[in-house]
Coordinates of C-alpha atoms in Angstrom, one line a residue:
X140 CA -94.3 19.0 -38.7
X141 CA -92.5 16.5 -36.4
X142 CA -91.7 18.6 -33.0
X143 CA -89.2 17.1 -30.3
X144 CA -91.6 19.8 -27.6
X145 CA -94.4 21.9 -27.8
X146 CA -95.0 23.5 -31.2
X147 CA -93.7 27.7 -31.4
X148 CA -96.1 29.7 -32.0
X149 CA -96.3 33.3 -32.7
X150 CA -94.9 34.6 -29.4
X151 CA -92.4 31.6 -28.6
X152 CA -89.5 33.5 -30.4
X153 CA -89.2 36.0 -28.0
X154 CA -86.2 34.4 -25.6
X155 CA -85.0 35.5 -22.1
X156 CA -82.5 38.0 -23.3
X157 CA -81.1 39.7 -26.7
X158 CA -79.3 37.5 -28.8
X159 CA -78.3 36.1 -32.7
X160 CA -81.4 37.0 -34.6
X161 CA -82.8 35.2 -37.7
X162 CA -81.4 36.9 -40.9
X163 CA -84.8 36.4 -43.0
X164 CA -87.5 37.0 -40.3
X165 CA -85.4 39.1 -37.8
X166 CA -86.8 37.2 -34.9
X167 CA -84.4 35.2 -31.4
X168 CA -83.2 32.0 -32.7
X169 CA -84.7 29.7 -29.9
X170 CA -85.5 26.8 -31.5
X171 CA -83.0 24.1 -32.9
X172 CA -83.2 22.2 -36.1
X173 CA -82.2 18.7 -35.6
X174 CA -82.4 17.8 -39.9
X175 CA -80.6 21.0 -40.7
X176 CA -78.1 20.7 -37.5
X177 CA -78.7 24.7 -37.1
X178 CA -80.3 27.1 -34.6
X179 CA -83.7 28.6 -36.0
X180 CA -86.8 31.1 -35.3
X181 CA -90.1 30.5 -34.3
X182 CA -91.3 31.7 -37.8
X183 CA -88.7 29.1 -39.5
X184 CA -90.0 26.4 -37.2
X185 CA -93.8 27.2 -37.9
X186 CA -96.4 25.9 -40.1
X187 CA -95.1 28.1 -43.0
X188 CA -91.7 28.3 -42.7
X189 CA -88.6 26.3 -44.5
X190 CA -88.2 23.9 -41.3
X191 CA -92.0 22.6 -41.4
X192 CA -91.9 18.9 -41.0
X193 CA -88.1 18.5 -39.5
X194 CA -87.1 18.0 -36.0
X195 CA -87.5 20.6 -34.0
X196 CA -86.9 20.9 -30.7
X197 CA -85.9 24.2 -28.3
X198 CA -82.5 25.9 -28.2
X199 CA -82.1 25.3 -24.6
X200 CA -82.9 21.8 -24.5
X201 CA -80.5 21.4 -27.5
X202 CA -77.8 23.4 -25.3
X203 CA -78.6 21.2 -22.1
X204 CA -77.7 18.0 -24.3
X205 CA -74.6 19.7 -25.6
X206 CA -73.2 20.6 -22.2
X207 CA -74.0 16.9 -21.1
X208 CA -72.2 15.2 -23.9
X209 CA -69.5 17.5 -23.4
X210 CA -69.5 16.8 -19.5
X211 CA -69.2 13.0 -20.4
X212 CA -66.5 13.7 -23.1
X213 CA -64.5 15.8 -20.4
X214 CA -65.2 12.4 -17.9
X215 CA -63.9 10.7 -20.6
X216 CA -60.8 12.4 -21.1
X217 CA -60.4 12.7 -17.2
X218 CA -60.4 9.0 -16.9
X219 CA -58.3 8.1 -19.8
X220 CA -55.4 10.7 -18.0
X221 CA -56.0 9.0 -14.9
X222 CA -55.3 5.3 -16.1
X223 CA -52.3 6.6 -17.9
X224 CA -51.0 8.6 -15.3
X225 CA -51.6 5.5 -12.9
X226 CA -49.8 3.4 -15.4
X227 CA -47.0 5.8 -15.4
X228 CA -46.7 5.5 -12.0
X229 CA -46.4 2.1 -11.4
X230 CA -44.0 1.8 -14.4
X231 CA -41.6 4.4 -12.9
X232 CA -41.9 2.2 -9.7
X233 CA -41.4 -0.9 -11.8
X234 CA -38.3 0.7 -13.4
X235 CA -36.7 2.3 -9.8
X236 CA -37.2 -1.2 -8.5
X237 CA -35.2 -2.8 -11.0
X238 CA -32.6 0.4 -11.1
X239 CA -32.3 0.0 -7.8
X240 CA -31.7 -3.9 -7.7
X241 CA -28.8 -3.6 -10.4
X242 CA -27.2 -0.8 -8.3
X243 CA -27.2 -3.0 -5.3
X244 CA -25.8 -6.1 -7.5
X245 CA -23.4 -3.7 -9.2
X246 CA -22.0 -2.5 -5.7
X247 CA -21.8 -6.3 -4.4
X248 CA -20.0 -7.3 -6.9
X249 CA -17.6 -4.5 -7.0
X250 CA -17.4 -4.9 -2.8
X251 CA -16.6 -8.3 -3.8
X252 CA -14.0 -7.5 -6.5
X253 CA -12.5 -5.2 -4.0
X254 CA -11.7 -8.5 -1.5
X255 CA -10.7 -10.5 -4.1
X256 CA -7.9 -7.9 -5.7
X257 CA -6.9 -7.1 -1.5
X258 CA -6.3 -11.0 -1.2
X259 CA -4.4 -11.1 -5.0
X260 CA -2.0 -8.3 -3.6
X261 CA -1.6 -9.7 -0.6
X262 CA -0.3 -13.0 -2.9
X263 CA 2.0 -11.1 -4.9
X264 CA 3.6 -9.4 -2.2
X265 CA 4.2 -12.4 -0.7
X266 CA 6.1 -13.9 -4.1
X267 CA 7.7 -10.9 -4.2
X268 CA 9.9 -11.1 -0.8
X269 CA 9.6 -14.8 -1.6
X270 CA 11.9 -13.9 -5.2
X271 CA 13.9 -10.8 -3.4
X272 CA 15.1 -13.1 -0.6
X273 CA 16.1 -15.9 -3.6
X274 CA 17.8 -13.7 -5.2
X275 CA 19.7 -12.6 -2.6
X276 CA 20.9 -15.5 -0.9
X277 CA 21.2 -18.1 -3.7
X278 CA 24.7 -18.3 -6.5
X279 CA 24.4 -18.1 -9.7
X280 CA 24.2 -21.8 -10.3
X281 CA 22.2 -22.3 -7.6
X282 CA 19.5 -19.6 -9.4
X283 CA 19.5 -21.4 -12.7
X284 CA 18.7 -24.6 -11.1
X285 CA 16.0 -23.4 -8.9
X286 CA 12.4 -24.5 -10.0
X287 CA 10.5 -23.2 -7.2
X288 CA 11.7 -19.5 -9.3
X289 CA 9.5 -20.8 -12.3
X290 CA 6.5 -22.1 -10.2
X291 CA 6.0 -18.4 -8.4
X292 CA 6.4 -16.4 -11.6
X293 CA 3.5 -19.2 -13.3
X294 CA 1.2 -18.2 -9.5
X295 CA 1.6 -14.7 -10.2
X296 CA 0.5 -14.4 -13.4
X297 CA -2.6 -16.4 -12.9
X298 CA -3.4 -13.9 -10.1
X299 CA -4.0 -11.1 -12.5
X300 CA -6.2 -12.9 -14.7
X301 CA -9.8 -11.0 -14.4
X302 CA -12.4 -12.0 -12.6
X303 CA -15.9 -12.2 -14.1
X304 CA -15.3 -8.1 -15.1
X305 CA -18.7 -8.2 -16.9
X306 CA -20.3 -8.6 -13.1
X307 CA -18.8 -4.8 -12.5
X308 CA -21.1 -3.6 -15.3
X309 CA -24.7 -1.7 -14.9
X310 CA -26.9 -3.3 -17.0
X311 CA -28.8 -0.8 -19.2
X312 CA -31.4 -3.3 -20.1
X313 CA -33.3 -2.8 -16.9
X314 CA -34.4 0.7 -17.8
X315 CA -36.5 -0.9 -21.1
X316 CA -40.1 -0.1 -20.9
X317 CA -42.3 -0.9 -23.8
X318 CA -45.0 1.4 -22.2
X319 CA -42.8 4.1 -22.3
X320 CA -41.1 3.8 -25.4
X321 CA -44.7 3.4 -26.9
X322 CA -45.8 7.2 -25.4
X323 CA -42.4 8.4 -26.4
X324 CA -43.0 7.8 -29.6
X325 CA -46.3 9.2 -29.3
X326 CA -45.4 12.0 -28.0
X327 CA -42.6 12.5 -30.8
X328 CA -45.0 11.6 -34.0
X329 CA -47.5 14.2 -32.7
X330 CA -45.1 17.1 -32.5
X331 CA -43.7 16.5 -35.8
X332 CA -44.2 19.5 -38.0
X333 CA -42.7 17.6 -41.1
X334 CA -40.5 15.2 -42.5
X335 CA -37.3 15.9 -43.7
X336 CA -36.3 16.4 -47.4
X337 CA -34.2 13.4 -48.1
X338 CA -32.3 13.3 -51.0
X339 CA -29.7 10.2 -52.1
X340 CA -25.8 11.1 -52.8
X341 CA -25.7 9.6 -56.5
X342 CA -21.8 9.0 -55.7
X343 CA -22.7 6.2 -53.0
X344 CA -25.0 4.3 -54.9
X345 CA -24.3 0.5 -56.2
X346 CA -23.8 -0.4 -59.7
X347 CA -26.5 -2.7 -58.9
X348 CA -28.8 0.3 -58.3
X349 CA -30.8 2.7 -60.2
X350 CA -31.0 6.4 -58.8
X351 CA -34.1 8.6 -60.1
X352 CA -33.8 12.0 -61.6
X353 CA -35.2 13.9 -58.4
X354 CA -33.0 11.5 -56.4
X355 CA -35.5 10.1 -54.1
X356 CA -36.0 6.1 -56.0
X357 CA -33.6 3.7 -56.1
X358 CA -34.3 0.4 -58.3
X359 CA -32.7 -2.8 -58.2
X360 CA -30.8 -4.0 -61.2
X361 CA -29.7 -7.8 -61.4
X362 CA -26.7 -6.7 -64.0
X363 CA -24.1 -4.1 -63.0
X364 CA -24.3 -0.8 -64.5
X365 CA -21.0 -0.2 -66.1
X366 CA -22.3 3.9 -66.6
X367 CA -21.5 4.2 -62.9
X368 CA -17.8 5.7 -62.4
X369 CA -15.9 4.5 -59.5
X370 CA -14.9 6.4 -56.5
X371 CA -14.3 6.1 -52.8
X372 CA -17.7 6.7 -51.7
X373 CA -19.6 4.6 -54.2
X374 CA -20.5 0.8 -52.4
X375 CA -19.2 -1.5 -55.1
X376 CA -20.6 -4.7 -54.4
X377 CA -23.9 -4.6 -51.8
X378 CA -27.1 -2.9 -53.0
X379 CA -26.7 0.5 -50.5
X380 CA -26.7 3.7 -51.2
X381 CA -26.5 6.7 -48.7
X382 CA -28.1 9.9 -47.5
X383 CA -26.9 13.3 -49.1
X384 CA -27.9 14.7 -45.7
X385 CA -26.2 13.8 -42.4
X386 CA -27.2 14.6 -38.7
X387 CA -25.2 15.4 -36.0
X388 CA -28.3 16.1 -33.2
X389 CA -31.8 17.2 -32.8
X390 CA -34.9 15.6 -34.0
X391 CA -35.3 14.0 -37.7
X392 CA -37.5 12.2 -39.5
X393 CA -38.1 10.7 -43.1
X394 CA -40.5 8.1 -44.5
X395 CA -40.3 5.4 -47.1
X396 CA -42.3 3.7 -49.5
X397 CA -41.0 -0.2 -49.4
X398 CA -44.8 -1.4 -50.9
X399 CA -43.1 -2.8 -53.8
X400 CA -39.9 -4.6 -52.6
X401 CA -39.8 -7.9 -50.3
X402 CA -35.9 -7.6 -49.6
X403 CA -34.6 -4.0 -48.4
X404 CA -32.9 -2.5 -45.7
X405 CA -33.6 1.3 -43.7
X406 CA -31.9 2.7 -41.5
X407 CA -29.0 5.2 -40.5
X408 CA -25.2 4.4 -40.8
X409 CA -21.9 6.1 -39.9
X410 CA -19.8 7.8 -42.5
X411 CA -17.2 5.8 -41.8
X412 CA -19.3 2.9 -43.2
X413 CA -16.5 1.0 -46.0
X414 CA -17.5 0.8 -49.1
X415 CA -15.6 -1.7 -50.8
X416 CA -15.8 -5.6 -51.0
X417 CA -18.6 -8.1 -50.2
X418 CA -17.2 -8.4 -46.5
X419 CA -19.7 -8.2 -43.5
X420 CA -18.1 -4.8 -42.7
X421 CA -19.9 -3.3 -45.8
X422 CA -22.9 -5.1 -45.3
X423 CA -25.8 -3.0 -43.9
X424 CA -26.8 -4.7 -40.2
X425 CA -23.7 -6.8 -39.6
X426 CA -21.2 -4.0 -38.5
X427 CA -20.5 -1.3 -35.9
X428 CA -21.1 1.5 -38.2
X429 CA -25.1 0.5 -39.5
X430 CA -28.8 0.2 -38.1
X431 CA -31.2 -1.1 -40.0
X432 CA -34.6 -2.2 -40.4
X433 CA -34.9 -5.5 -42.8
X434 CA -37.4 -7.0 -44.9
X435 CA -36.5 -10.6 -46.8
X436 CA -39.4 -12.1 -48.3
X437 CA -41.7 -12.4 -44.9
X438 CA -39.0 -12.3 -42.5
X439 CA -38.2 -8.7 -40.1
X440 CA -36.1 -8.0 -38.1
X441 CA -33.6 -5.1 -37.0
X442 CA -30.5 -5.6 -37.3
X443 CA -26.9 -4.0 -36.1
X444 CA -23.2 -5.5 -35.5
X445 CA -24.4 -9.1 -37.2
X446 CA -27.1 -9.1 -33.8
X447 CA -30.4 -9.7 -35.6
X448 CA -33.7 -9.2 -33.5
X449 CA -36.5 -11.0 -35.4
X450 CA -39.6 -8.6 -35.5
X451 CA -43.2 -10.4 -35.4
X452 CA -45.0 -8.6 -38.0
X453 CA -47.7 -10.8 -39.5
X454 CA -47.6 -8.0 -42.6
X455 CA -45.1 -5.8 -44.3
X456 CA -45.7 -2.3 -44.3
X457 CA -46.6 0.1 -47.3
X458 CA -44.6 3.0 -45.9
X459 CA -41.8 2.8 -43.1
X460 CA -41.6 5.8 -41.2
X461 CA -38.1 6.3 -39.4
X462 CA -37.7 8.5 -36.6
X463 CA -33.9 9.6 -35.0
X464 CA -33.6 11.4 -32.0
X465 CA -30.1 12.3 -31.4
X466 CA -30.9 14.3 -28.1
X467 CA -32.3 11.0 -26.5
X468 CA -30.3 9.0 -28.4
X469 CA -33.0 6.8 -29.8
X470 CA -33.9 5.4 -33.1
X471 CA -37.5 4.4 -34.0
X472 CA -39.0 2.7 -37.2
X473 CA -43.0 2.9 -37.2
X474 CA -46.2 2.5 -39.7
X475 CA -47.3 5.8 -40.6
X476 CA -51.0 4.8 -41.9
X477 CA -51.4 3.3 -38.3
X478 CA -49.0 5.1 -35.8
X479 CA -47.6 1.4 -34.6
X480 CA -44.1 1.4 -33.4
X481 CA -42.1 -1.4 -35.3
X482 CA -39.1 -1.0 -33.3
X483 CA -36.9 1.2 -31.4
X484 CA -33.7 1.0 -30.5
X485 CA -31.7 3.0 -27.9
X486 CA -27.8 3.2 -28.2
X487 CA -25.1 6.0 -28.1
X488 CA -25.0 6.5 -31.9
X489 CA -21.5 8.1 -32.9
X490 CA -21.9 11.1 -35.5
X491 CA -22.3 12.3 -37.6
X492 CA -25.0 9.8 -39.1
X493 CA -26.3 9.1 -42.6
X494 CA -29.8 8.0 -43.5
X495 CA -29.0 4.7 -45.5
X496 CA -30.7 2.3 -47.8
X497 CA -30.8 -1.0 -49.5
X498 CA -32.8 -2.8 -51.8
X499 CA -32.6 -6.1 -53.6
X500 CA -36.0 -6.5 -54.9
X501 CA -37.7 -3.7 -56.8
X502 CA -37.9 -0.5 -55.6
X503 CA -38.6 2.2 -52.5
X504 CA -38.7 5.4 -52.8
X505 CA -38.6 8.4 -50.4
X506 CA -41.5 10.0 -49.5
X507 CA -42.0 13.7 -48.7

């Protein structure tokens, strides 16, 4: 028998007190079998027992080992929580300093503008006084010939031109933090109990797309289908489709299988998205009504209102997850297999919002 302690004898089954007994021998489970990973009695561990030749050690030694492992694990958790807490505190301080700096800049811009407009009002008052004097003291013939009236009028128009009005805006980009976005995304993904049962509204499906019977799969076709009856909801040019479900508040998530396609768009769109024609107002990501993650070959980007943000992805995700948190006004795209956040976008969304899809190569499918 291979034992990591003293060999169990006839009297070594008695423990310090009553406890679980061996169902086979009725003795205390005072030994631990490392081969079977369970506590055993002295009879099981003895020469004629079922654990003969196994790695046997005293149960209290195994318990002490487990206590040491638990203590080490606890210390590791504490260290990691401490690190996260420290990083969050440092990031909080950095963001507060940035917000304070932006607040000071905006405040100074407002003061500068206040001085500018005070001077402008004074100039306008001087011009007004001069014009009133001319109108009062000059006769009609003199007024017609008086060039100074036109010069004063042009000067007044120039005074009213805006002066660096953009400087008066608070730059919300100063509050952005990749660290906090990743932590928020991890917390959101961990709290999700499941994904939405999203189905596509067949009335919106482009004639260049085929919709499966369960209304979850879109397949691109180079030939325009003649079977689709045209209607106000249907996209008649771009290969787009809207979901039948819309969201106005709360937290929502869904996943799309995109591994078979090298040209697709997935995201959300307002119900005001135009449907007819080949213009950019109907093209996903090229107007103010849609926010999409897109892939074309090996090019990945986030698009909204004609602004395209390149995403440095080394490979395309097999599945694309979407999280829409309307409470904090955040749209998140992630890879479900790894939990990696691919893109996050914060904006005041107009409601209601519909999941939106486009595919120009092969097939994409909504996953439940």
